[in-house]
Tab-separated table of C-alpha atoms in Angstrom:
chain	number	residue	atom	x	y	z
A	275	UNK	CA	21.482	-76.612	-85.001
A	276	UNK	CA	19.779	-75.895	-81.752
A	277	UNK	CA	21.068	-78.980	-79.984
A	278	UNK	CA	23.793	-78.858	-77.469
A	279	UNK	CA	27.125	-77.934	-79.061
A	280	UNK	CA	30.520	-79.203	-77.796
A	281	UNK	CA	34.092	-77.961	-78.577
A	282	UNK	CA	36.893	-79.546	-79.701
A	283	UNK	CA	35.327	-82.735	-80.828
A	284	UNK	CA	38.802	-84.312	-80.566
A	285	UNK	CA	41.843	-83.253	-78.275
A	286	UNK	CA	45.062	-85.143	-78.012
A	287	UNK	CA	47.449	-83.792	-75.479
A	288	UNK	CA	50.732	-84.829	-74.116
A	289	UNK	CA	50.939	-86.229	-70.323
A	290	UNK	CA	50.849	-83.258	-68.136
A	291	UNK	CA	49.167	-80.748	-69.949
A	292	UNK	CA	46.298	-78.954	-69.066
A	293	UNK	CA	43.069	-78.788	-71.379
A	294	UNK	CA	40.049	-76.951	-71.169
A	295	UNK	CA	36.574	-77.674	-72.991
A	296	UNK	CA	33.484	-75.610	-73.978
A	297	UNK	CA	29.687	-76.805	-73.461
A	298	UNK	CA	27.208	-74.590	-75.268
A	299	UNK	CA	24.079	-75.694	-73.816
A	300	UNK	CA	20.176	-75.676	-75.613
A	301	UNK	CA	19.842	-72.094	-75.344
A	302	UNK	CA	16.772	-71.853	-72.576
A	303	UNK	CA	18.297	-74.814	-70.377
A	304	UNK	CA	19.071	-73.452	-67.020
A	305	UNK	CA	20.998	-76.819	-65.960
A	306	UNK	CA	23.959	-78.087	-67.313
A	307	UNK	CA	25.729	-81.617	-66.807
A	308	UNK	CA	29.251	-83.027	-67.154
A	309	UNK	CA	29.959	-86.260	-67.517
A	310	UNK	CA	32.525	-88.792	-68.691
A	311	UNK	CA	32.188	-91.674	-70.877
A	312	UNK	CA	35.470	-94.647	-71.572
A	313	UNK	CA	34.728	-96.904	-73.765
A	314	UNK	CA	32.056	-99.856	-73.020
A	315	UNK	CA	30.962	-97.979	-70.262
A	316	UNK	CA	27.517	-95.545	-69.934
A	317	UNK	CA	28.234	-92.112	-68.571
A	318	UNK	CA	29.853	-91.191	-65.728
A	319	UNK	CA	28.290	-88.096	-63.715
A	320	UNK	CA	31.080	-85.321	-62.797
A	321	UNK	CA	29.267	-82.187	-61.993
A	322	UNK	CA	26.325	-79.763	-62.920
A	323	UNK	CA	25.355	-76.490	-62.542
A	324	UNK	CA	22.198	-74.869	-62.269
A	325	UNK	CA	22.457	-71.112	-63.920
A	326	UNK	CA	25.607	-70.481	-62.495
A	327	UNK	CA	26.403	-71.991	-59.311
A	328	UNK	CA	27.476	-75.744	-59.501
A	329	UNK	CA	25.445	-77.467	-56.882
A	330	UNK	CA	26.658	-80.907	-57.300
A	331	UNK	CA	29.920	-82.548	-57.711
A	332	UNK	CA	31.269	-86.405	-57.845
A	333	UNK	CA	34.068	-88.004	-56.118
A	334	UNK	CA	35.290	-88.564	-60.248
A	335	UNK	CA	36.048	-84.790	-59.926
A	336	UNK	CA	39.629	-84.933	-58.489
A	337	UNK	CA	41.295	-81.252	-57.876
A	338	UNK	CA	43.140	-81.925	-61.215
A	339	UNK	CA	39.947	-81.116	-62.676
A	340	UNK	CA	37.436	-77.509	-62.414
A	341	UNK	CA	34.021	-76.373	-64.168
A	342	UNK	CA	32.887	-73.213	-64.413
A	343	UNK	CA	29.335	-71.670	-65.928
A	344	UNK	CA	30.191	-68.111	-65.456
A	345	UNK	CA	27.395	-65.994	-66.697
A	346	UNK	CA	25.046	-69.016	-66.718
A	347	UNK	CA	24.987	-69.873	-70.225
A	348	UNK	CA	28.185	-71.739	-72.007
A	349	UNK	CA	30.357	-73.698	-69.187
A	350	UNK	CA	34.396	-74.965	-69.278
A	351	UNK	CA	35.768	-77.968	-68.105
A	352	UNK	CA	39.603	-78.015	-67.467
A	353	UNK	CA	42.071	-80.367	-66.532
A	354	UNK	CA	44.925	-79.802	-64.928
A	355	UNK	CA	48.258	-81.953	-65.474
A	356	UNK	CA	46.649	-84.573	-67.503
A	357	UNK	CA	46.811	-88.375	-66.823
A	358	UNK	CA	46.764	-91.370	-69.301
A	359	UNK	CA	43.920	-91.973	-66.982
A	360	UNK	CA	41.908	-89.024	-68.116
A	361	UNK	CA	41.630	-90.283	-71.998
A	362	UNK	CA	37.691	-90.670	-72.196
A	363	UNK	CA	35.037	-88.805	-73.813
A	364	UNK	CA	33.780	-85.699	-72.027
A	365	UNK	CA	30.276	-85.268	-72.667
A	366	UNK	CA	27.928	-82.166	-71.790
A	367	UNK	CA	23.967	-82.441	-71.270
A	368	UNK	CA	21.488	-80.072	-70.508
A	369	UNK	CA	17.883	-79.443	-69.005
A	370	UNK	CA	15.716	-77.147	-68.152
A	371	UNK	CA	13.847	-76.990	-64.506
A	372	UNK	CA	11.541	-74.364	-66.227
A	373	UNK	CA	10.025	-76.378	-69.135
A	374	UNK	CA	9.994	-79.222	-67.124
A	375	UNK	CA	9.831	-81.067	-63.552
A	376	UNK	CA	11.546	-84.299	-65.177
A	377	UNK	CA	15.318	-84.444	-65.930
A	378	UNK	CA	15.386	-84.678	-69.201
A	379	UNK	CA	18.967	-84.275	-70.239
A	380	UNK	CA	19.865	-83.575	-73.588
A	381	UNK	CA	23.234	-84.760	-75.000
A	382	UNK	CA	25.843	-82.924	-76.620
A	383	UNK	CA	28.577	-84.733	-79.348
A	384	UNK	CA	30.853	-84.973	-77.185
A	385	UNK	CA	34.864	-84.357	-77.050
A	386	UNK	CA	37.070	-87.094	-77.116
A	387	UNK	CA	40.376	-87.053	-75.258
A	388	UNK	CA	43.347	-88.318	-75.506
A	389	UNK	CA	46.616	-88.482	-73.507
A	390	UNK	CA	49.452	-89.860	-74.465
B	138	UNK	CA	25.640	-99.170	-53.641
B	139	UNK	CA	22.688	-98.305	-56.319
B	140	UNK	CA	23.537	-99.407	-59.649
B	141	UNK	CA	21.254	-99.526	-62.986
B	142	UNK	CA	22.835	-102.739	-65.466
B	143	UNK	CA	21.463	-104.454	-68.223
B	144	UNK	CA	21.384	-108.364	-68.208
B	145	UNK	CA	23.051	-108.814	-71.858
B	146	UNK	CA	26.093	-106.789	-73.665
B	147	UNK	CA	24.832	-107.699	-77.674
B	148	UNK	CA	21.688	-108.436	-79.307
B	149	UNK	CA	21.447	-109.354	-82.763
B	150	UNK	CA	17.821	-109.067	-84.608
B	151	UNK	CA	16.176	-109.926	-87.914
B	152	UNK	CA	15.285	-106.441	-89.933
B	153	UNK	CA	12.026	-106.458	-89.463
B	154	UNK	CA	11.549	-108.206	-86.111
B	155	UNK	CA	10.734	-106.380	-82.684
B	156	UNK	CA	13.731	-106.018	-80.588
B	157	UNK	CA	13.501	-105.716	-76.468
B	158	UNK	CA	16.027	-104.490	-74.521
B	159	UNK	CA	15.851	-105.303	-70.373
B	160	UNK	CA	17.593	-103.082	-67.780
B	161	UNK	CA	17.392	-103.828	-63.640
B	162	UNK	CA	18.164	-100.964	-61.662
B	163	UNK	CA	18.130	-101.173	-57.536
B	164	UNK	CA	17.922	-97.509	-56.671
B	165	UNK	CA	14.099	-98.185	-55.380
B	166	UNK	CA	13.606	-94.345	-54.936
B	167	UNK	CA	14.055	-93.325	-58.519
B	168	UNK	CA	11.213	-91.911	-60.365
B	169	UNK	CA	12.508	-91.367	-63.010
B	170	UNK	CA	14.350	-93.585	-66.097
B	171	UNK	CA	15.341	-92.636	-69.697
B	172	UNK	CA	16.132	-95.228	-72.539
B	173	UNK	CA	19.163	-93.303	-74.822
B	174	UNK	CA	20.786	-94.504	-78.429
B	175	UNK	CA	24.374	-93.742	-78.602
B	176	UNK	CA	25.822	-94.057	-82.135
B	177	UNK	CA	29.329	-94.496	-82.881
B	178	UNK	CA	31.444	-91.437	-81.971
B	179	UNK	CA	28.275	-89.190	-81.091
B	180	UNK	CA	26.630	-88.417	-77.876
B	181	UNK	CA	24.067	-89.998	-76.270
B	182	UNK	CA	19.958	-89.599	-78.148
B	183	UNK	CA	17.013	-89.352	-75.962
B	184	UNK	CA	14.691	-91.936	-76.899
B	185	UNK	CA	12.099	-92.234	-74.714
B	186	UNK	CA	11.374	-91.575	-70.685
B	187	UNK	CA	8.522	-92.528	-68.350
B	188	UNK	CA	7.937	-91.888	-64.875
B	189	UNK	CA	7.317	-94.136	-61.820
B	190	UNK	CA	4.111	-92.909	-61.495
B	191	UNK	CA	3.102	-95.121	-64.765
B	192	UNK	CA	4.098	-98.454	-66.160
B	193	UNK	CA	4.015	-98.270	-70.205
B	194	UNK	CA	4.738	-95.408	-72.129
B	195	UNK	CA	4.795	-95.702	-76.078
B	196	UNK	CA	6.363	-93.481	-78.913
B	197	UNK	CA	6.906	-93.685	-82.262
B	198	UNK	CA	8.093	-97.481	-83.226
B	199	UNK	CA	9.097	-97.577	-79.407
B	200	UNK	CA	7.690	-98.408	-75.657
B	201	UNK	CA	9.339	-98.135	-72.758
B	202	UNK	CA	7.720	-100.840	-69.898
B	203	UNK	CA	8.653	-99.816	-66.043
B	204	UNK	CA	7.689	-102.919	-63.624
B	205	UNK	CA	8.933	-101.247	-59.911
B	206	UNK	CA	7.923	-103.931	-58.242
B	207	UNK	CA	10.740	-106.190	-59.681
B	208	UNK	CA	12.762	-102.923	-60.247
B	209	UNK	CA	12.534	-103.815	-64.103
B	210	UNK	CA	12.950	-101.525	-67.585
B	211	UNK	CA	12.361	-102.387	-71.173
B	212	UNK	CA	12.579	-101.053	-74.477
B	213	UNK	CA	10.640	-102.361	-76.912
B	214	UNK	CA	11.782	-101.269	-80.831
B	215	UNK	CA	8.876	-102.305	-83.331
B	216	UNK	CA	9.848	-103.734	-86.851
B	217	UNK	CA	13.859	-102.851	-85.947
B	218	UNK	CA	15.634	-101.078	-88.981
B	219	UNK	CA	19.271	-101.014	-89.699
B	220	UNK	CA	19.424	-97.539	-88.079
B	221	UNK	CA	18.778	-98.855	-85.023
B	222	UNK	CA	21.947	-100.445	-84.994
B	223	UNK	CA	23.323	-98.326	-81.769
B	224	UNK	CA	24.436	-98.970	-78.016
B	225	UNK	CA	21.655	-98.572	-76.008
B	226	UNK	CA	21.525	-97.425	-72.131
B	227	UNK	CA	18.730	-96.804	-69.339
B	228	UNK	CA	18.908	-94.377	-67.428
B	229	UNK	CA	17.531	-93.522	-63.946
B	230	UNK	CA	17.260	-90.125	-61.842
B	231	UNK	CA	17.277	-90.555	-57.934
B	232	UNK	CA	14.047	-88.826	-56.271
B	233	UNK	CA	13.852	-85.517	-55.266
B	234	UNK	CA	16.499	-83.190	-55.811
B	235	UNK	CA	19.190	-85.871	-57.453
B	236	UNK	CA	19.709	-84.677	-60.677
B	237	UNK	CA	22.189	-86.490	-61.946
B	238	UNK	CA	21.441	-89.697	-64.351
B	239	UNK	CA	22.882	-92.917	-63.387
B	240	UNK	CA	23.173	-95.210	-66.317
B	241	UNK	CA	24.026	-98.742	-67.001
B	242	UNK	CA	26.728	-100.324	-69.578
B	243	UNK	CA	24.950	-100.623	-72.398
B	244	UNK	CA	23.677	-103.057	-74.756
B	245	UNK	CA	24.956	-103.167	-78.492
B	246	UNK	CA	21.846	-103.777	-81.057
B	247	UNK	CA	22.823	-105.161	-84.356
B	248	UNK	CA	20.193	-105.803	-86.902
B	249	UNK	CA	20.946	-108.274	-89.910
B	250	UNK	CA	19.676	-106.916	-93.148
């Protein structure tokens, strides 16, 4: 599967623990997106990153909460001290400015958190 | 603040009938707008896009109809199959260097068999 390629699908966590996630982007893309997702609701934008440096990032993104794409390729999202607030689903998209001048964002699966 | 909705939460079709979904968005700037599927427990499908230099765009079973002067999206699902039972969203990209999607609630499809 050359799609985009999330890991864990599913995390549950205790309150206060800190999680991290993995985004394998479509190998190619140069962008990559985070966003979050509770249920009912379309996707919430949280960051992105073009290659490596992260150019944007949304008020959502509290200081509980950091990305990194470190050699421009797969990126981490980690939480810090988790929240019954943070149970959503995390999901990753990506692009590519190269193939295209249009945003098209591809989705990944997604990982679903929980805190409890 | 700019916000992209849709104007109903369900939709229920006949198998076999056409299906249109509406979505208003008030970011007048965008030039962009994506329809996606979202399935249960999976991530968001690309469906279709168009850009806001045209008004009708059409792929396979689908068109996607972009009226800017009401600020108005629709996708239009020919002879809807059960597997098009999915949440659907639009999607719009800000102008220039936004890059991030903004998308609406959704819209739940159900077709009876």
């Amino acid at each position: 599967d050359t799609g985009v390629s999330q890991d864990p699908r599913h995390k549950i966590t205790k309150r206060g623990q800190n999680v991290t996630f993995r985004c394998d982007p479509i190998s190619e893309h140069n962008r990559l997106y985070w966003y979050r997702q509770t249920l009912g609701q379309g996707p919430e934008f949280l960051t992105y990153f073009q290659n490596e440096a992260q150019l944007e990032k949304s008020r959502l993104l509290s200081d509980r909460f950091s990305a990194e794409r470190p050699k421009g390729s797969f990126s981490t999202l980690e939480i810090q001290r988790t929240e019954q607030g943070d149970s959503a689903m995390y999901l990753c998209a990506s692009s590519s400015t190269r193939l295209s001048s249009y945003n098209e964002q591809f989705f990944g699966p997604g990982t679903r958190l929980t805190v409890l | 603040g700019e916000s992209v909705g849709l104007h109903l939460p369900t939709l229920s079709v006949q198998e076999g009938d056409n299906s249109i979904i509406n979505c208003a968005y008030s970011n007048s700037a965008s030039d962009y707008f994506i329809w996606y599927k979202q399935e249960s427990g999976k991530g968001p499908q690309f469906i279709i896009d168009i850009r806001s230099n045209m008004d009708k765009r059409q792929g396979q079973r689908v068109t996607v109809l972009l009226n800017k002067t009401v600020k108005h999206l629709s996708l239009q699902i020919a002879a809807t199959q059960p597997g098009d039972s999915a949440v659907y969203f639009c999607a719009e990209n800000g102008s220039g260097a936004n890059s991030k999607l903004t998308f609406g609630k959704g819209i739940t499809l159900s077709v009876r068999p």
